[in-house]
Amino acid sequence: MRHTKLQPVAALAAGTLFGLGLALSGMLDPVRVQGFLDVFGAWDPSLAFVLGGAVAVAMGGMAWLRRMSRPLLADRFHLPMKSRIDARLIVGSAIFGLGWGLGGFCPGPALASLSLGLMPTLVFVAFMLAGMVAHDRFFVGRPS
Amino acid sequence: MTSYLVSLLGGALIGLSSVILLILNGRIAGVSGIVGRAVQGIGVWTNGAFVAGLLLGPVVYFAAFHHWPTVTVTASLPLVMLAGLLVGFGSRMGSGCTSGHGVMGLARLSPRSIAAVLTFLASGIVAVAFLRGAVL
């Protein structure tokens, strides 16, 4: 349990970089996100560059992880154990994608946008939290 | 073209954020999972700190560039509410969103995440096509 008290500091740094990355990449803007999903209209490929940059760097992190026995501030790596592609994964992802397309927001950008104090993003986050709580309360929870 | 390079750089920062969380705390940077756990009262300090950082990110952007990033919400209020419910419910049911499945899942070459990403890209495309009136 060494250094675990520093975990919130690491999380704050990671969250800040994440929010800055979203702001820089233009992905806080629902119009840009919907532009990427608008393959039958005026397609905006920006999101593919954001995802490409993020995945490339994260893959470097995965390569680093394989040479470590445990994380620097925790006892073990918490990686998803499930490998089966089940109905919950597909149906849940399909529902998520519908909301993502309709609003142009996914959880990260929605939360980061709260800093701008815009009313629609406040409403979105309130209903997103309600959706999460509804799922965890009335459907099978996902403790991890 | 420069805007694509800036997007690539922004993406790299998101990737770096994921690496920090993984190498230091041993956790996947999945925003829906982090928020979900914070709401459930699990690891409140650490998960709450990540969310606080997310909100701090645009403030750092403002400090650096002296203007806020663009956020244009075109959806009507009822549509924003529906979208929020679907995003919250669906991301929990599907065990992740664009960060957990999209960034870390693809980086781990997880078959579950690849399936999730293809599914939410497809339903997102359908939703936008519906909004544009291309469907119907």
Coordinates of C-alpha atoms in Angstrom, one line a residue:
Chain A
M1 CA 0.0 0.0 0.0
R2 CA 3.0 2.3 -0.5
H3 CA 2.4 5.8 -1.9
T4 CA -1.3 5.2 -2.3
K5 CA -2.0 8.7 -0.8
L6 CA -0.4 10.2 -3.9
Q7 CA -3.1 8.5 -6.1
P8 CA -5.4 11.5 -6.1
V9 CA -2.5 13.8 -7.1
A10 CA -1.8 11.5 -10.1
A11 CA -5.5 11.4 -11.0
L12 CA -5.7 15.2 -10.8
A13 CA -2.7 15.5 -13.2
A14 CA -4.1 12.9 -15.6
G15 CA -7.6 14.5 -15.5
T16 CA -6.1 18.0 -16.2
L17 CA -4.1 16.7 -19.2
F18 CA -7.1 14.9 -20.4
G19 CA -9.3 18.0 -20.2
L20 CA -6.6 20.1 -21.9
G21 CA -6.2 17.6 -24.6
L22 CA -10.0 17.6 -25.3
A23 CA -10.0 21.4 -25.3
L24 CA -7.0 21.6 -27.7
S25 CA -8.3 18.9 -30.1
G26 CA -11.6 20.7 -30.5
M27 CA -13.5 17.7 -29.2
L28 CA -15.3 19.8 -26.5
D29 CA -17.5 21.0 -29.4
P30 CA -20.5 18.8 -30.1
V31 CA -20.6 20.2 -33.6
R32 CA -17.1 18.8 -34.4
V33 CA -18.0 15.4 -32.9
Q34 CA -21.3 15.2 -34.9
G35 CA -19.3 16.3 -37.9
F36 CA -17.2 13.2 -37.6
L37 CA -20.3 11.0 -37.3
D38 CA -21.9 12.8 -40.3
V39 CA -20.5 10.5 -42.9
F40 CA -23.4 11.2 -45.3
G41 CA -22.9 15.0 -45.0
A42 CA -20.0 17.4 -44.5
W43 CA -17.6 14.9 -42.9
D44 CA -15.0 16.3 -40.4
P45 CA -12.2 13.8 -39.9
S46 CA -10.7 15.6 -36.8
L47 CA -11.9 13.0 -34.3
A48 CA -9.9 10.3 -36.2
F49 CA -6.7 12.3 -35.7
V50 CA -7.6 12.8 -32.0
L51 CA -8.2 9.1 -31.5
G52 CA -5.1 8.2 -33.6
G53 CA -2.9 10.4 -31.5
A54 CA -4.4 9.1 -28.2
V55 CA -4.2 5.4 -29.1
A56 CA -0.6 5.7 -30.4
V57 CA 0.6 7.3 -27.1
A58 CA -1.5 4.9 -25.0
M59 CA 0.0 1.9 -26.9
G60 CA 3.4 3.2 -25.8
G61 CA 2.1 3.1 -22.2
M62 CA 0.9 -0.5 -22.7
A63 CA 4.4 -1.5 -23.8
W64 CA 5.9 0.2 -20.7
L65 CA 3.3 -1.5 -18.5
R66 CA 4.4 -5.0 -19.7
R67 CA 7.9 -4.3 -18.2
M68 CA 6.5 -3.3 -14.8
S69 CA 5.5 -5.7 -12.1
R70 CA 3.1 -3.2 -10.5
P71 CA 2.1 0.4 -10.9
L72 CA 4.2 3.0 -9.1
L73 CA 1.5 4.1 -6.7
A74 CA -0.7 1.0 -6.4
D75 CA -0.4 -2.7 -5.6
R76 CA -1.6 -4.0 -9.0
F77 CA -2.9 -3.1 -12.4
H78 CA -6.7 -3.0 -12.7
L79 CA -7.3 -4.2 -16.2
P80 CA -10.6 -5.5 -17.4
M81 CA -10.8 -9.3 -17.1
K82 CA -13.7 -10.0 -19.3
S83 CA -13.0 -11.1 -22.8
R84 CA -16.4 -12.3 -24.0
I85 CA -18.3 -10.1 -26.4
D86 CA -21.8 -10.3 -24.9
A87 CA -25.2 -8.7 -25.5
R88 CA -24.7 -6.2 -22.6
L89 CA -21.6 -4.9 -24.3
I90 CA -23.2 -4.5 -27.7
V91 CA -26.6 -3.2 -26.6
G92 CA -25.0 -0.8 -24.1
S93 CA -22.6 0.5 -26.7
A94 CA -25.4 0.9 -29.2
I95 CA -27.4 2.9 -26.7
F96 CA -24.3 5.0 -25.8
G97 CA -23.7 5.7 -29.5
L98 CA -27.2 6.9 -30.0
G99 CA -26.9 9.5 -27.2
W100 CA -23.4 10.4 -28.4
G101 CA -24.7 11.2 -31.9
L102 CA -27.9 13.0 -30.8
G103 CA -26.1 15.3 -28.3
G104 CA -22.6 15.4 -29.7
F105 CA -21.3 14.8 -26.2
C106 CA -19.6 11.8 -24.5
P107 CA -18.8 11.8 -20.8
G108 CA -15.3 13.4 -20.9
P109 CA -16.1 16.4 -23.0
A110 CA -19.4 16.9 -21.3
L111 CA -17.7 17.1 -17.9
A112 CA -14.8 19.3 -19.1
S113 CA -17.3 21.7 -20.8
L114 CA -18.9 22.4 -17.4
S115 CA -16.0 24.9 -16.9
L116 CA -17.6 27.1 -19.5
G117 CA -20.8 27.3 -17.5
L118 CA -23.2 26.7 -20.4
M119 CA -26.7 25.6 -19.4
P120 CA -27.1 22.8 -21.9
T121 CA -24.0 21.1 -20.8
L122 CA -25.2 21.2 -17.1
V123 CA -28.4 19.6 -18.2
F124 CA -26.6 17.0 -20.2
V125 CA -24.3 16.0 -17.3
A126 CA -27.3 15.9 -14.8
F127 CA -29.2 13.5 -17.1
M128 CA -26.0 11.5 -17.8
L129 CA -25.5 11.0 -14.1
A130 CA -29.2 10.1 -13.8
G131 CA -28.7 7.5 -16.6
M132 CA -25.7 6.0 -14.8
V133 CA -27.4 5.8 -11.5
A134 CA -30.6 4.3 -13.1
H135 CA -28.4 1.6 -14.7
D136 CA -26.4 0.8 -11.5
R137 CA -29.5 0.9 -9.3
F138 CA -32.0 -1.1 -11.5
F139 CA -29.7 -3.2 -13.6
V140 CA -26.7 -5.3 -12.7
G141 CA -24.0 -3.1 -11.1
R142 CA -20.4 -3.2 -12.3
P143 CA -18.1 -3.0 -9.3
S144 CA -14.4 -2.8 -10.2
Chain B
M1 CA -4.4 21.0 -42.2
T2 CA -3.0 22.7 -39.1
S3 CA -6.3 22.0 -37.3
Y4 CA -5.7 18.3 -37.9
L5 CA -2.2 18.5 -36.4
V6 CA -3.6 20.3 -33.4
S7 CA -6.2 17.5 -33.1
L8 CA -3.4 15.0 -33.2
L9 CA -1.5 16.9 -30.5
G10 CA -4.6 17.1 -28.4
G11 CA -5.1 13.4 -28.8
A12 CA -1.5 12.7 -27.8
L13 CA -2.2 14.6 -24.6
I14 CA -5.2 12.4 -23.9
G15 CA -3.1 9.4 -24.6
L16 CA -0.4 10.8 -22.2
S17 CA -3.1 11.3 -19.5
S18 CA -4.1 7.6 -19.9
V19 CA -0.5 6.5 -19.6
I20 CA -0.1 8.5 -16.4
L21 CA -3.2 7.0 -14.8
L22 CA -2.1 3.5 -15.9
I23 CA 1.6 3.6 -14.9
L24 CA 1.0 5.5 -11.6
N25 CA -2.4 4.3 -10.4
G26 CA -2.8 1.1 -12.4
R27 CA -6.1 2.3 -13.7
I28 CA -7.7 2.5 -17.1
A29 CA -8.6 6.1 -18.0
G30 CA -12.3 5.5 -18.8
V31 CA -14.3 8.5 -18.0
S32 CA -17.7 6.8 -17.6
G33 CA -16.1 4.2 -15.3
I34 CA -14.3 6.9 -13.2
V35 CA -17.5 9.0 -12.9
G36 CA -19.6 5.9 -12.2
R37 CA -17.4 4.8 -9.4
A38 CA -17.2 8.3 -7.9
V39 CA -21.1 8.4 -7.9
Q40 CA -21.2 5.0 -6.2
G41 CA -18.8 6.3 -3.5
I42 CA -15.9 4.1 -4.6
G43 CA -12.5 5.7 -4.5
V44 CA -14.1 9.1 -4.2
W45 CA -10.9 11.1 -3.7
T46 CA -9.0 9.6 -6.6
N47 CA -11.9 9.4 -9.0
G48 CA -13.1 12.9 -7.9
A49 CA -9.6 14.3 -8.4
F50 CA -9.7 13.0 -12.0
V51 CA -13.0 14.7 -12.6
A52 CA -11.8 17.9 -11.0
G53 CA -8.8 17.8 -13.4
L54 CA -11.1 17.3 -16.4
L55 CA -12.8 20.6 -15.4
L56 CA -9.4 22.2 -14.9
G57 CA -8.2 21.3 -18.4
P58 CA -10.2 24.0 -20.2
V59 CA -9.2 26.6 -17.5
V60 CA -5.5 25.8 -18.3
Y61 CA -6.4 26.2 -22.0
F62 CA -7.9 29.6 -21.3
A63 CA -4.8 30.6 -19.3
A64 CA -2.6 29.6 -22.3
F65 CA -4.7 31.0 -25.2
H66 CA -6.8 33.7 -23.6
H67 CA -10.0 32.4 -25.0
W68 CA -12.3 29.5 -24.2
P69 CA -12.6 26.5 -26.4
T70 CA -15.6 26.4 -28.7
V71 CA -18.7 24.6 -27.5
T72 CA -21.7 24.9 -29.7
V73 CA -24.8 23.0 -28.5
T74 CA -27.3 22.9 -31.4
A75 CA -29.6 20.2 -29.8
S76 CA -32.9 21.3 -28.2
L77 CA -33.2 20.9 -24.5
P78 CA -35.4 17.8 -24.6
L79 CA -32.9 16.2 -27.0
V80 CA -30.0 17.2 -24.7
M81 CA -31.9 15.4 -21.8
L82 CA -32.5 12.3 -23.9
A83 CA -28.9 12.2 -25.1
G84 CA -27.6 12.6 -21.5
L85 CA -29.8 9.7 -20.3
L86 CA -28.7 7.4 -23.2
V87 CA -25.0 8.3 -22.8
G88 CA -25.1 7.7 -19.0
F89 CA -27.1 4.4 -19.2
G90 CA -25.4 3.0 -22.3
S91 CA -21.8 3.7 -21.2
R92 CA -22.4 1.9 -17.9
M93 CA -24.2 -1.0 -19.6
G94 CA -21.5 -1.3 -22.2
S95 CA -18.7 -1.0 -19.6
G96 CA -17.1 2.1 -21.2
C97 CA -17.3 5.0 -23.6
T98 CA -15.0 6.8 -26.1
S99 CA -12.1 6.9 -23.6
G100 CA -12.1 3.5 -21.9
H101 CA -13.1 1.5 -25.0
G102 CA -12.0 4.0 -27.6
V103 CA -8.5 5.0 -26.4
M104 CA -7.4 2.4 -23.9
G105 CA -9.3 -0.5 -25.3
L106 CA -8.0 0.0 -28.8
A107 CA -4.5 0.5 -27.4
R108 CA -4.8 -2.8 -25.5
L109 CA -6.2 -4.4 -28.7
S110 CA -9.1 -5.7 -26.6
P111 CA -11.6 -7.6 -28.8
R112 CA -14.5 -6.4 -26.5
S113 CA -13.4 -2.7 -26.9
I114 CA -13.0 -3.1 -30.7
A115 CA -16.6 -4.5 -30.9
A116 CA -17.8 -1.7 -28.6
V117 CA -16.1 1.1 -30.7
L118 CA -17.5 -0.3 -33.9
T119 CA -21.0 -0.5 -32.4
F120 CA -21.1 3.0 -30.9
L121 CA -19.6 4.5 -34.1
A122 CA -22.3 2.8 -36.1
S123 CA -25.2 3.9 -33.8
G124 CA -23.7 7.4 -33.6
I125 CA -23.6 7.6 -37.4
V126 CA -27.3 6.5 -37.5
A127 CA -28.2 9.1 -34.8
V128 CA -26.6 11.9 -36.8
A129 CA -28.0 10.7 -40.1
F130 CA -31.4 10.8 -38.3
L131 CA -30.9 14.3 -37.1
R132 CA -29.8 15.4 -40.6
G133 CA -33.0 13.9 -42.1
A134 CA -30.9 11.5 -44.2
V135 CA -32.9 8.6 -42.7
L136 CA -36.8 8.6 -42.8

